CSV table of C-alpha atoms and ligand atoms in Angstrom, one decimal:
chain,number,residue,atom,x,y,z
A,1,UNK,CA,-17.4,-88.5,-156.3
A,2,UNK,CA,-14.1,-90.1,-157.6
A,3,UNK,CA,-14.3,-93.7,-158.5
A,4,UNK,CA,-11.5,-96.0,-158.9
A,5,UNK,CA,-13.4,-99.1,-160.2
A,6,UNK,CA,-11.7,-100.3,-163.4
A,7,UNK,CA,-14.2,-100.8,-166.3
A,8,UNK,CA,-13.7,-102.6,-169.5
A,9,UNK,CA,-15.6,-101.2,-172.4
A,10,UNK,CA,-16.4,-103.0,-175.9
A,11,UNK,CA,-17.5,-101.9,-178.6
A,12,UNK,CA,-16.7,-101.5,-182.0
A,13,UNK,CA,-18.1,-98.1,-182.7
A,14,UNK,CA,-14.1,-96.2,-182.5
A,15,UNK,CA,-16.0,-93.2,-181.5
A,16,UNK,CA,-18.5,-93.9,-179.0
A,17,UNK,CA,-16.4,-96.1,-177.1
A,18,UNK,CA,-13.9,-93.3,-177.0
A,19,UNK,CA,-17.2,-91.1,-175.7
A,20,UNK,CA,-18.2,-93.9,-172.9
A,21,UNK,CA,-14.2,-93.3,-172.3
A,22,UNK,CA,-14.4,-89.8,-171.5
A,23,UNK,CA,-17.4,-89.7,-169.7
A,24,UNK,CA,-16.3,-92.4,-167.2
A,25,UNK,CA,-12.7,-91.3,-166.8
A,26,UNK,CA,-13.9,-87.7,-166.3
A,27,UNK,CA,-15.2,-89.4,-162.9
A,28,UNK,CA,-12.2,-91.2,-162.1
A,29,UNK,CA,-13.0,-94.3,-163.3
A,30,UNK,CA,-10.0,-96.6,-164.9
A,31,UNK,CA,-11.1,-97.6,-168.2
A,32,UNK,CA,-9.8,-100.2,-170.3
A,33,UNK,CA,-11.3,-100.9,-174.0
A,34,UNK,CA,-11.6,-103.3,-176.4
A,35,UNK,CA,-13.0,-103.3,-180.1
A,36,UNK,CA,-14.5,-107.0,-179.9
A,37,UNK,CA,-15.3,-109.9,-177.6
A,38,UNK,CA,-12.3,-111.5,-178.6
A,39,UNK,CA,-10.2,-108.4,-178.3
A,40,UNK,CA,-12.3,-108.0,-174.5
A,41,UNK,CA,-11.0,-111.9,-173.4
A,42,UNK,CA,-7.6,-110.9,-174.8
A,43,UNK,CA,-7.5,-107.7,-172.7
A,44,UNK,CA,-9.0,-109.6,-169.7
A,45,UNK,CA,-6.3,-112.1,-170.0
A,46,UNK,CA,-3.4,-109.3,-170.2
A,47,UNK,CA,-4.3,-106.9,-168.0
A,48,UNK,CA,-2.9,-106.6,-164.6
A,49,UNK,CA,-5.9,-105.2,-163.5
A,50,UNK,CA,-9.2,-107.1,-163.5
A,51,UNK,CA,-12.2,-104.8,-164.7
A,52,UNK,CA,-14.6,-104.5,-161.9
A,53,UNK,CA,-17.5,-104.1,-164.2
A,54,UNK,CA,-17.9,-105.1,-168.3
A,55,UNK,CA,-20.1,-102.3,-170.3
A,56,UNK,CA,-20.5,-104.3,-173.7
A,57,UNK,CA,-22.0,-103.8,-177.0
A,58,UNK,CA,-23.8,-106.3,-178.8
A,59,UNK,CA,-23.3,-106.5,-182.5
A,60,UNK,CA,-19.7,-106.5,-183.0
A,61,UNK,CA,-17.9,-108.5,-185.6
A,62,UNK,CA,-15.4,-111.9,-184.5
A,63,UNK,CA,-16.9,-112.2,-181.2
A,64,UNK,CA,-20.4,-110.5,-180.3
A,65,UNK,CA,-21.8,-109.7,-177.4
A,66,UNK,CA,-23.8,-112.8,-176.2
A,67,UNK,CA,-20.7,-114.6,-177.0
A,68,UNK,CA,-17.8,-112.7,-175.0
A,69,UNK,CA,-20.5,-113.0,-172.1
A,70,UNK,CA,-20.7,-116.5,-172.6
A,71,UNK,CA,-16.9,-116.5,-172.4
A,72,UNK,CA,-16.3,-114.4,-169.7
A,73,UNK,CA,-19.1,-116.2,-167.5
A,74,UNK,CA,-17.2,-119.8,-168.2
A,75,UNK,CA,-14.4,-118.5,-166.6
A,76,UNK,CA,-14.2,-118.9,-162.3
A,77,UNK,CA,-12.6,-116.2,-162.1
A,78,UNK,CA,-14.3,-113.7,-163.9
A,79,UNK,CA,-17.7,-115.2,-162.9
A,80,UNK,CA,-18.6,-112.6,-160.5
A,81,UNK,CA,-17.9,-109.4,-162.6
A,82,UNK,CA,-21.1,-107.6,-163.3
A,83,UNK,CA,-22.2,-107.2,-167.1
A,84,UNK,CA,-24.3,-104.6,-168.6
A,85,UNK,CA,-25.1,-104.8,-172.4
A,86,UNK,CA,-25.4,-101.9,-174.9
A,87,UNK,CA,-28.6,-102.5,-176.7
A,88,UNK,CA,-29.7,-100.8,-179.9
A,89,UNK,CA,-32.7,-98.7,-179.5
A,90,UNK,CA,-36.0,-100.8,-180.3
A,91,UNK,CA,-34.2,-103.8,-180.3
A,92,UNK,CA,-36.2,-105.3,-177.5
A,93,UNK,CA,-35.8,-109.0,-178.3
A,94,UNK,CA,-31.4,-107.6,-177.4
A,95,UNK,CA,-32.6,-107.1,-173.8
A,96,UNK,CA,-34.8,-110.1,-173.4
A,97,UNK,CA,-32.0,-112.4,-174.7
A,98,UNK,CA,-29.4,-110.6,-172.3
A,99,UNK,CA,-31.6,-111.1,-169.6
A,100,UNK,CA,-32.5,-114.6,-170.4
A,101,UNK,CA,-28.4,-114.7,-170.3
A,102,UNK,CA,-28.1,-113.8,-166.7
A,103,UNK,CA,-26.3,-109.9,-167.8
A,104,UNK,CA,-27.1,-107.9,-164.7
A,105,UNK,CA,-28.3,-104.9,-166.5
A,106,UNK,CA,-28.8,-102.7,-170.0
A,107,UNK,CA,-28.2,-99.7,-171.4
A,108,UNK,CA,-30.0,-98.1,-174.6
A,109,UNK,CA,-28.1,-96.5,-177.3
A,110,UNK,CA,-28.4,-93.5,-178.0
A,111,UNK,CA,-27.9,-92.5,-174.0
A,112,UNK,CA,-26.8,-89.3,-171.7
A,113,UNK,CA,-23.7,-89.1,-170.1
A,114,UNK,CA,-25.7,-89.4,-166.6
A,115,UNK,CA,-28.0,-92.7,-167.7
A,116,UNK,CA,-24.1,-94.1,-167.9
A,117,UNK,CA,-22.7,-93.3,-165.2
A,118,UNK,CA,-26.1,-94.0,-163.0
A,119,UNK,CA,-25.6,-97.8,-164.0
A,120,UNK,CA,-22.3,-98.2,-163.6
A,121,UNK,CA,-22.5,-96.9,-160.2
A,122,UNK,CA,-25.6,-98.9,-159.0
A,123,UNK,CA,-24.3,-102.2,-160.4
A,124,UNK,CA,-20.8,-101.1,-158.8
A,125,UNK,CA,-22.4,-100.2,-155.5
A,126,UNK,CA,-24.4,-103.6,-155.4
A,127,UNK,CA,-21.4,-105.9,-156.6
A,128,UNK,CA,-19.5,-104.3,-153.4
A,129,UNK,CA,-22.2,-105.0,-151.0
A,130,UNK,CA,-22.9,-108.5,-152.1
A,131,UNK,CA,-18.7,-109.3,-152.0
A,132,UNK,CA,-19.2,-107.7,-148.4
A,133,UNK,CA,-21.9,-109.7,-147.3
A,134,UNK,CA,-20.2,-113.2,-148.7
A,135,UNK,CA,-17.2,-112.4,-147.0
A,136,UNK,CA,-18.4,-110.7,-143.2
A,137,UNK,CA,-20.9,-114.7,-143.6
A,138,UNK,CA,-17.7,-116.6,-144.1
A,139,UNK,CA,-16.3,-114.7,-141.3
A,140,UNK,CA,-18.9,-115.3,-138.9
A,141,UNK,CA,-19.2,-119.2,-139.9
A,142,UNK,CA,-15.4,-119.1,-139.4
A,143,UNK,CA,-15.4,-117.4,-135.8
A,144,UNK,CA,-18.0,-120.0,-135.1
A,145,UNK,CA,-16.0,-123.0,-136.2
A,146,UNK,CA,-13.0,-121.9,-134.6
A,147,UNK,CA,-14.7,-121.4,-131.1
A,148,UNK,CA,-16.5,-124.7,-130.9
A,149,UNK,CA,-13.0,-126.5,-132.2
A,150,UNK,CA,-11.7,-126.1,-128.9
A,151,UNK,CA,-14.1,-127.5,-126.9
A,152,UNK,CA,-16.3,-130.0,-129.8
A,153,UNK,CA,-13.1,-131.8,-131.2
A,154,UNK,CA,-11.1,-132.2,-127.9
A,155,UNK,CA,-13.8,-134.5,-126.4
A,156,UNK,CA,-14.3,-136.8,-128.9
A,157,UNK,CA,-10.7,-136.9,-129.7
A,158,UNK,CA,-9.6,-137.2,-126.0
A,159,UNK,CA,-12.1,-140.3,-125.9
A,160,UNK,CA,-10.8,-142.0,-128.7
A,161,UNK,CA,-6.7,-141.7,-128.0
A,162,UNK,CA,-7.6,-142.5,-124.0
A,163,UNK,CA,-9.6,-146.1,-125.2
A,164,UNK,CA,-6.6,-146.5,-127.9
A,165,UNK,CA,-4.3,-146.2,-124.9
A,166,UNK,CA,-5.7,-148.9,-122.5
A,167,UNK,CA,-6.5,-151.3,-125.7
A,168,UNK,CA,-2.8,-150.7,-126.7
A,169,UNK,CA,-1.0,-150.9,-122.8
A,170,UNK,CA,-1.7,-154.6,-122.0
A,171,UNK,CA,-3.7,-156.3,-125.2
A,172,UNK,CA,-3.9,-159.6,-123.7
A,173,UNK,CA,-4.7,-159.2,-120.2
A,174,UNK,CA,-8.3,-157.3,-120.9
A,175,UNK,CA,-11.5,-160.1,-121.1
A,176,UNK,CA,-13.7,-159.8,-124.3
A,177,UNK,CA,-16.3,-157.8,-122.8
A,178,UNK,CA,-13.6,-154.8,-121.5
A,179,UNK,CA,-12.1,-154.7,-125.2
A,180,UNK,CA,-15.8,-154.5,-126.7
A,181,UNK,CA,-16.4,-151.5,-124.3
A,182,UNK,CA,-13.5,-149.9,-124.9
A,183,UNK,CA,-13.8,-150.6,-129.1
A,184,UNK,CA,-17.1,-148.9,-128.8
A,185,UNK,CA,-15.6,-145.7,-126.7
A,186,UNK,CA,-13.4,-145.2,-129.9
A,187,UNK,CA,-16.5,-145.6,-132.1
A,188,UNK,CA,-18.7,-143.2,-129.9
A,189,UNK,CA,-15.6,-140.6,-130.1
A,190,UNK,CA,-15.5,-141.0,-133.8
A,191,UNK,CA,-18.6,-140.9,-135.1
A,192,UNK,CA,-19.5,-137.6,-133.5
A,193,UNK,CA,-16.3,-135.9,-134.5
A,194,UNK,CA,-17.6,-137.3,-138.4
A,195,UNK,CA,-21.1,-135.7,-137.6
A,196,UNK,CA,-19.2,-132.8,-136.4
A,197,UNK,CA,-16.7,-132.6,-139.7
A,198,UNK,CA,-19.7,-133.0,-141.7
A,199,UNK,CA,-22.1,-130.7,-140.4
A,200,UNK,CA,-19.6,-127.5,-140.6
A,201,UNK,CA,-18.6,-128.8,-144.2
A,202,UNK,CA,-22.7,-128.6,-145.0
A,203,UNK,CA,-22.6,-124.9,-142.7
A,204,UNK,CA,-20.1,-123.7,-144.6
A,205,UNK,CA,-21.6,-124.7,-148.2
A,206,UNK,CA,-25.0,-123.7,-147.4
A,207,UNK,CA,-24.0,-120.5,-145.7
A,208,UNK,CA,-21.5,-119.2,-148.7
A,209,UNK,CA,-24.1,-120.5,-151.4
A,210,UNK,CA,-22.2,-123.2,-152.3
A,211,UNK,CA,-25.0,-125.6,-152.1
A,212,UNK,CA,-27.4,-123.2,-153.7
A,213,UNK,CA,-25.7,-123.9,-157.1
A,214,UNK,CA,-25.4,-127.8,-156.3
A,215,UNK,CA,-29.4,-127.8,-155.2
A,216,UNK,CA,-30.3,-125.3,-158.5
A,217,UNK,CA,-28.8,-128.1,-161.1
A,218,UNK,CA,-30.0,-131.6,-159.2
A,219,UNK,CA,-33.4,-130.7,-157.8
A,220,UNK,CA,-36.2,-132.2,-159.6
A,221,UNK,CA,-40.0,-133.3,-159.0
A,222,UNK,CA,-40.6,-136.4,-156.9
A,223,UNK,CA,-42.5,-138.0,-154.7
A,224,UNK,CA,-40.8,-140.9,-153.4
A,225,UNK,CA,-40.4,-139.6,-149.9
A,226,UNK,CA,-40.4,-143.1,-149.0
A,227,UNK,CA,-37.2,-143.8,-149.9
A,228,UNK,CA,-36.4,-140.6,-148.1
A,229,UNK,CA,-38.0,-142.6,-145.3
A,230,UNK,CA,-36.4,-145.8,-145.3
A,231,UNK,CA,-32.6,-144.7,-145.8
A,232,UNK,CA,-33.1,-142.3,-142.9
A,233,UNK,CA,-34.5,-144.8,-140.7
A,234,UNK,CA,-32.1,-148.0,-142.1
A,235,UNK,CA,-28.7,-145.5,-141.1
A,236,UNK,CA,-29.6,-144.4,-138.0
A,237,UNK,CA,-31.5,-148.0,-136.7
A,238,UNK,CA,-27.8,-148.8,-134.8
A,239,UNK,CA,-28.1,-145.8,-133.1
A,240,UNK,CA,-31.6,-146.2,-132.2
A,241,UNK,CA,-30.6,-149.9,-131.1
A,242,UNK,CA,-27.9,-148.7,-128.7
A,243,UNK,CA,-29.4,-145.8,-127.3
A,244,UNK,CA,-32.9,-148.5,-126.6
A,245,UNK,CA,-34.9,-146.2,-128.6
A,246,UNK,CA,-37.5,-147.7,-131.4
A,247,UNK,CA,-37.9,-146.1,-134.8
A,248,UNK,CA,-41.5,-146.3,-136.1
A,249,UNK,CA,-42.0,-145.2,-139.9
A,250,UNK,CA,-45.1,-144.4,-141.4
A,251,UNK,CA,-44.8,-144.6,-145.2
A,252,UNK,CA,-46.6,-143.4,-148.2
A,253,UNK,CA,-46.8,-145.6,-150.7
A,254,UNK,CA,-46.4,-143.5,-153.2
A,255,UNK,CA,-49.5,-141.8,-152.3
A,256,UNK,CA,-48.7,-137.7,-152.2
A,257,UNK,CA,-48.5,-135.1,-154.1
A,258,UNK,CA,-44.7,-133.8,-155.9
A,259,UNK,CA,-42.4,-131.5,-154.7
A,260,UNK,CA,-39.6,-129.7,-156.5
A,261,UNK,CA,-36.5,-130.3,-154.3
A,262,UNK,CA,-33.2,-132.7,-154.1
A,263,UNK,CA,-33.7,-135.9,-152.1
A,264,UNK,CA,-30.4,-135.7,-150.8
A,265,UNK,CA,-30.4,-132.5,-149.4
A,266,UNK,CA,-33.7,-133.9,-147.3
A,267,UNK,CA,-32.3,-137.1,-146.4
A,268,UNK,CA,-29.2,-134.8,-144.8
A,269,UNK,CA,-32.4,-132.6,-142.8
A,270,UNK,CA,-34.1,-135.5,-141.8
A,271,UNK,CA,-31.1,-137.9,-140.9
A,272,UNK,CA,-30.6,-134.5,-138.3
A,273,UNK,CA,-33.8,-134.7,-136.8
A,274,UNK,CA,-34.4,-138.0,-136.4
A,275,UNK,CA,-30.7,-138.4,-134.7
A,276,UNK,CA,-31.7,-135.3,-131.9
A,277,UNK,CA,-34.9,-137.5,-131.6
A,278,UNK,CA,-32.8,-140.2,-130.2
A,279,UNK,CA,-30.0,-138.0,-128.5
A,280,UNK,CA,-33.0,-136.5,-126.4
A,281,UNK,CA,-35.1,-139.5,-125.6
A,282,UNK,CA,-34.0,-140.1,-122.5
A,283,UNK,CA,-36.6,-142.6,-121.1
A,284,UNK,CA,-36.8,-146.3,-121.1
A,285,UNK,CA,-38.5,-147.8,-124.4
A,286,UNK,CA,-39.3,-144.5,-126.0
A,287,UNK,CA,-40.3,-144.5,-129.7
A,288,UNK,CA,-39.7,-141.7,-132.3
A,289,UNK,CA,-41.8,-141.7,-134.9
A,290,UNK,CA,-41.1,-140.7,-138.8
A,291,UNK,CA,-43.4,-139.7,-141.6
A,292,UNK,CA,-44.2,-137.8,-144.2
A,293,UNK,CA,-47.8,-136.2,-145.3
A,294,UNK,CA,-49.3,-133.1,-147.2
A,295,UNK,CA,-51.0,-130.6,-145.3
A,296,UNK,CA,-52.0,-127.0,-146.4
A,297,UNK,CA,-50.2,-127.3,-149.8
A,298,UNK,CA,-47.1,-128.8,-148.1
A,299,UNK,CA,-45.0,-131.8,-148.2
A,300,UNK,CA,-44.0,-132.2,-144.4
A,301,UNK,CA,-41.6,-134.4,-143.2
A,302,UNK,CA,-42.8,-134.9,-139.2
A,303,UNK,CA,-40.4,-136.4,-136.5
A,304,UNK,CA,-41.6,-137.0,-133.1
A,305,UNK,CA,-40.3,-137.8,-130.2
A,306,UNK,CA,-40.7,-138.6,-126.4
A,307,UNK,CA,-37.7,-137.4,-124.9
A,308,UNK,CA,-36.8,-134.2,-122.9
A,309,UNK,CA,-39.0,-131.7,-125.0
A,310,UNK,CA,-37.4,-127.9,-125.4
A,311,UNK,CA,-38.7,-125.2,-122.7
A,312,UNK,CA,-40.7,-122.7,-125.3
A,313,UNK,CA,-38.5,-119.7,-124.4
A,314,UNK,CA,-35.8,-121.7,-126.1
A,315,UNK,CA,-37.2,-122.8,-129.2
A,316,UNK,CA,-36.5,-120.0,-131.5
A,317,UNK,CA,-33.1,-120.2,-130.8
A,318,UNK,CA,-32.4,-123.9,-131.4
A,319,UNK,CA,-32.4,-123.0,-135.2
A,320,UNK,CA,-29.4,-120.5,-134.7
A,321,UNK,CA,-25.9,-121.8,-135.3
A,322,UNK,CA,-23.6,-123.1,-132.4
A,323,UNK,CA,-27.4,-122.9,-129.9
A,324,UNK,CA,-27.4,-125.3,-127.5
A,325,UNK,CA,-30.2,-125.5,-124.6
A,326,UNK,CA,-28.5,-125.5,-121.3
A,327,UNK,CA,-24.9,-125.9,-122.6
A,328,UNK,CA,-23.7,-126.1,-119.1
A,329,UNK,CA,-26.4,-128.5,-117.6
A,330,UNK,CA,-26.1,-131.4,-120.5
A,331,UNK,CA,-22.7,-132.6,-121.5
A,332,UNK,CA,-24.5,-135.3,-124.0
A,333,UNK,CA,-24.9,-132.4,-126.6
A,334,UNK,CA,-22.8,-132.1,-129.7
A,335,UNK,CA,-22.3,-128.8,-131.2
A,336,UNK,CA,-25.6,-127.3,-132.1
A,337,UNK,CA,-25.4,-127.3,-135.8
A,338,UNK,CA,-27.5,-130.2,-136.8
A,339,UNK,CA,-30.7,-127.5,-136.4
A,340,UNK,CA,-28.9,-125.2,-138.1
A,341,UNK,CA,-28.2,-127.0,-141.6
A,342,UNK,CA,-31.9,-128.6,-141.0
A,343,UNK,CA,-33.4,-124.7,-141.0
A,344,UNK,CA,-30.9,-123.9,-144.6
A,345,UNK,CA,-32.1,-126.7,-146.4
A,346,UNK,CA,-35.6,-126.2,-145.7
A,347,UNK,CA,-35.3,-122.6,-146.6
A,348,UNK,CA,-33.3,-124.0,-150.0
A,349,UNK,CA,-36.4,-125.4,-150.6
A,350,UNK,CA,-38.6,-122.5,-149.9
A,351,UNK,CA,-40.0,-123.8,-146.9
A,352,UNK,CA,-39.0,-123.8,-143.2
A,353,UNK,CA,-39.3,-126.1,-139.6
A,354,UNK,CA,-41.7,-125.8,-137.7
A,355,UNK,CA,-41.3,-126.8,-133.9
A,356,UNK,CA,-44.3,-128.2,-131.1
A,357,UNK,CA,-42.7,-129.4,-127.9
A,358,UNK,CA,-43.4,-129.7,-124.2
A,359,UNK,CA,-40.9,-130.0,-121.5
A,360,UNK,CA,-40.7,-133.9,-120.4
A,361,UNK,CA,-43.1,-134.9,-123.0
A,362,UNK,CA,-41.7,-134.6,-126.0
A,363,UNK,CA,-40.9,-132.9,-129.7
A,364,UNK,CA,-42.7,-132.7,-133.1
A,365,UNK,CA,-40.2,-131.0,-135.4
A,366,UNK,CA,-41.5,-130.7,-139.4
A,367,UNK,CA,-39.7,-129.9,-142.6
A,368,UNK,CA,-41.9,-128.5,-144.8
A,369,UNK,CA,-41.5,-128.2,-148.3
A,370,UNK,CA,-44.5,-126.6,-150.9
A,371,UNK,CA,-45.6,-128.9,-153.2
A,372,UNK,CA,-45.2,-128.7,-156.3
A,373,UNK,CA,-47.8,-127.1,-158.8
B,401,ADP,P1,-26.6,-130.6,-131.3
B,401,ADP,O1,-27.6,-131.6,-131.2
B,401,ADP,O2,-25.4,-130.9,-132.1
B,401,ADP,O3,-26.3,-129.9,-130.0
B,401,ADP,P2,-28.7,-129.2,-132.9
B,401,ADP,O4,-28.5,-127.9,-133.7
B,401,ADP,O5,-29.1,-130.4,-133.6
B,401,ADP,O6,-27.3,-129.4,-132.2
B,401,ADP,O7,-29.6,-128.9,-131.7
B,401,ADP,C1,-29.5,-127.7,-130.9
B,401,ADP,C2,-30.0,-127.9,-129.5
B,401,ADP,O8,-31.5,-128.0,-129.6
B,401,ADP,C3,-29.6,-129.2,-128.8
B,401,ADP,O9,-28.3,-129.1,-128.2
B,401,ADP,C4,-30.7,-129.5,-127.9
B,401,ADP,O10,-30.5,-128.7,-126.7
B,401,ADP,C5,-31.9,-129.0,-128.6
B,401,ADP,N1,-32.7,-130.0,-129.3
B,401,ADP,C6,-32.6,-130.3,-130.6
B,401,ADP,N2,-33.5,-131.4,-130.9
B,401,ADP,C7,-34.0,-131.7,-129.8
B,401,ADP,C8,-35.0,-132.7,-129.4
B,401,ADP,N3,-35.5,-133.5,-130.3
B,401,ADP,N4,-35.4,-132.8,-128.1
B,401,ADP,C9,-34.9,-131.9,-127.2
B,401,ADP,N5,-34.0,-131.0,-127.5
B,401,ADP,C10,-33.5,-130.9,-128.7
């Protein structure tokens, strides 16, 4: 099989990076060599074409191995590149520290042709299918997006520029109470095309692994769900207030066990769960209430409500992206992605939502998170 993946060799031995040469341009591979890390950035940076794959040894004078990885790693767009060290043979604490590093593979010296040209391939083969993957899930959040544009930003926006019109066409003959209606059309309109901006934004971060990085450098233990708790609650009482619905908070009191996770990233669930508890609650003077408890080695975030429930044949699907439950039947729906980012950040966290509901009675959704050991 001909390859044309370009790979840049270092190493300082003349001759046996001239052997790793041969063997790999003997299978078509493009080869481009260096005799030192700083020699490897300085090709990197001169090249026209970006190595696919780096094959470096480690002991090399001006810029070793661990360093030029260090380098090459700093640098966005060379991040991706997969990295294999040559280690020396016996030198196990070489392959501990690369793999402490984050190199994706190593190689012992002395090697066969074959053991080569086996891990180039392989590391080749699963840097393609990862770039594939990334790109065919931006795609599909894309298509997504662009369907539910049409139809999700229209409505709001036609709401807001048609209560702009009649507060702008005769100011001074409306009474107090026709401006205050109309004011709040333009508020209703706007806030759900800000839900709507932000929930794609979140979509798209979650689903492309953005917010994996952001989550792996701010989560930490805690235990303070209360705060969790009260922020939820305190930015979506106006909503609760207009739609007659009452919030009811249980709180902890500092009283449960730790999890490892980022506060933030729950508030976002919760905030989504709690607002669907009110969009749904459809009956006079119902209540939705919020808490948090550990059960079965979890931390679970519980939000109840007494509003239109979820037919059981539907519940699985709620979760997926763009799902709504009877689309057609309910025009008070937004654009089903609130469930959506709820189900990525619990899985973020290693945990998941679980669902209880009863047509006309009601919903118990709960983020669970495992606790911390
Ligand atoms: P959105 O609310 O923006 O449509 P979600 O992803 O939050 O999107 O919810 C998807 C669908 O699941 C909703 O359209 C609704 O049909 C159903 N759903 C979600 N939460 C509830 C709830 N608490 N009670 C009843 N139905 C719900």
């Amino acid at each position: 099989m001909t390859e044309n993946s370009t790979v840049l060799v270092v190493e300082d031995d003349v001759s046996l990076m001239q052997g790793i040469r041969d063997i790999l341009e003997i299978k078509g591979y493009k080869v481009l060599t260096a005799d030192s890390g700083l020699a490897g950035i300085n090709v990197m940076e001169t090249s026209q074409a970006q190595p696919d794959l780096i094959v470096s040894d480690i002991m090399m004078p001006f810029m070793n191995g661990y360093e030029f990885f260090n380098e090459v790693r700093k640098e966005p767009r060379w991040m991706k590149i997969p990295f294999i060290f040559l280690t020396a043979k016996g030198e196990k604490a070489d392959i501990r520290v690369g793999k402490a590093l984050g190199a994706e593979d190593y190689i012992t010296k002395p090697f066969e042709p074959d053991d080569l040209l086996v891990v180039v391939a392989a590391r080749l083969k699963r840097s393609r299918e990862i770039e594939t993957m990334q790109t065919q899930e931006v795609g599909s959040v894309k298509r997504g997006i662009l369907t539910i544009l049409n139809h999700e930003f229209r409505t709001p926006l036609t709401y807001i520029v048609a209560y702009a019109d009649m507060l702008n066409r005769e100011p001074d003959e409306l009474t107090y109470e026709e401006m205050k209606a109309f004011l709040g059309g333009i508020n209703t309109g706007a806030d759900r095309l800000r839900r709507l901006i932000e929930n794609f934004m979140l979509l798209v971060e979650l689903q492309t692994g953005e917010a994996q990085n952001t989550f792996s450098w701010r989560k930490c233990k805690f235990n303070n769900y209360d705060e969790i708790l009260r922020q939820t609650v305190e930015y979506l009482q106006p909503v609760a207030e207009e739609k007659g619905v009452m919030l009811q908070v249980r709180y902890s009191y500092g009283a449960l066990p730790s999890i490892i996770g980022d506060a933030e990233y729950l508030r976002t669930a919760l905030i989504r769960l709690v607002d669907n508890g009110i969009k749904f609650s459809d009956k006079p003077n119902s209540c939705v209430y919020v808490s948090a408890d550990a059960r079965d080695g979890q931390l679970c975030f519980d939000v109840q409500d007494e509003g239109r429930g979820i037919p059981a044949d539907k519940q699985k699907e709620i979760f997926e992206m763009f799902y709504q439950v009877n689309r057609q039947i309910y025009e008070d729906q937004g654009s089903g992605s609130g469930l959506a980012v709820v189900d990525r950040i619990a899985k973020m966290h290693d945990g998941g939502v679980s669902l209880e509901s009863e047509v006309e009675v009601g919903s118990r959704f709960t983020l669970y998170v495992p606790l911390a050991r």
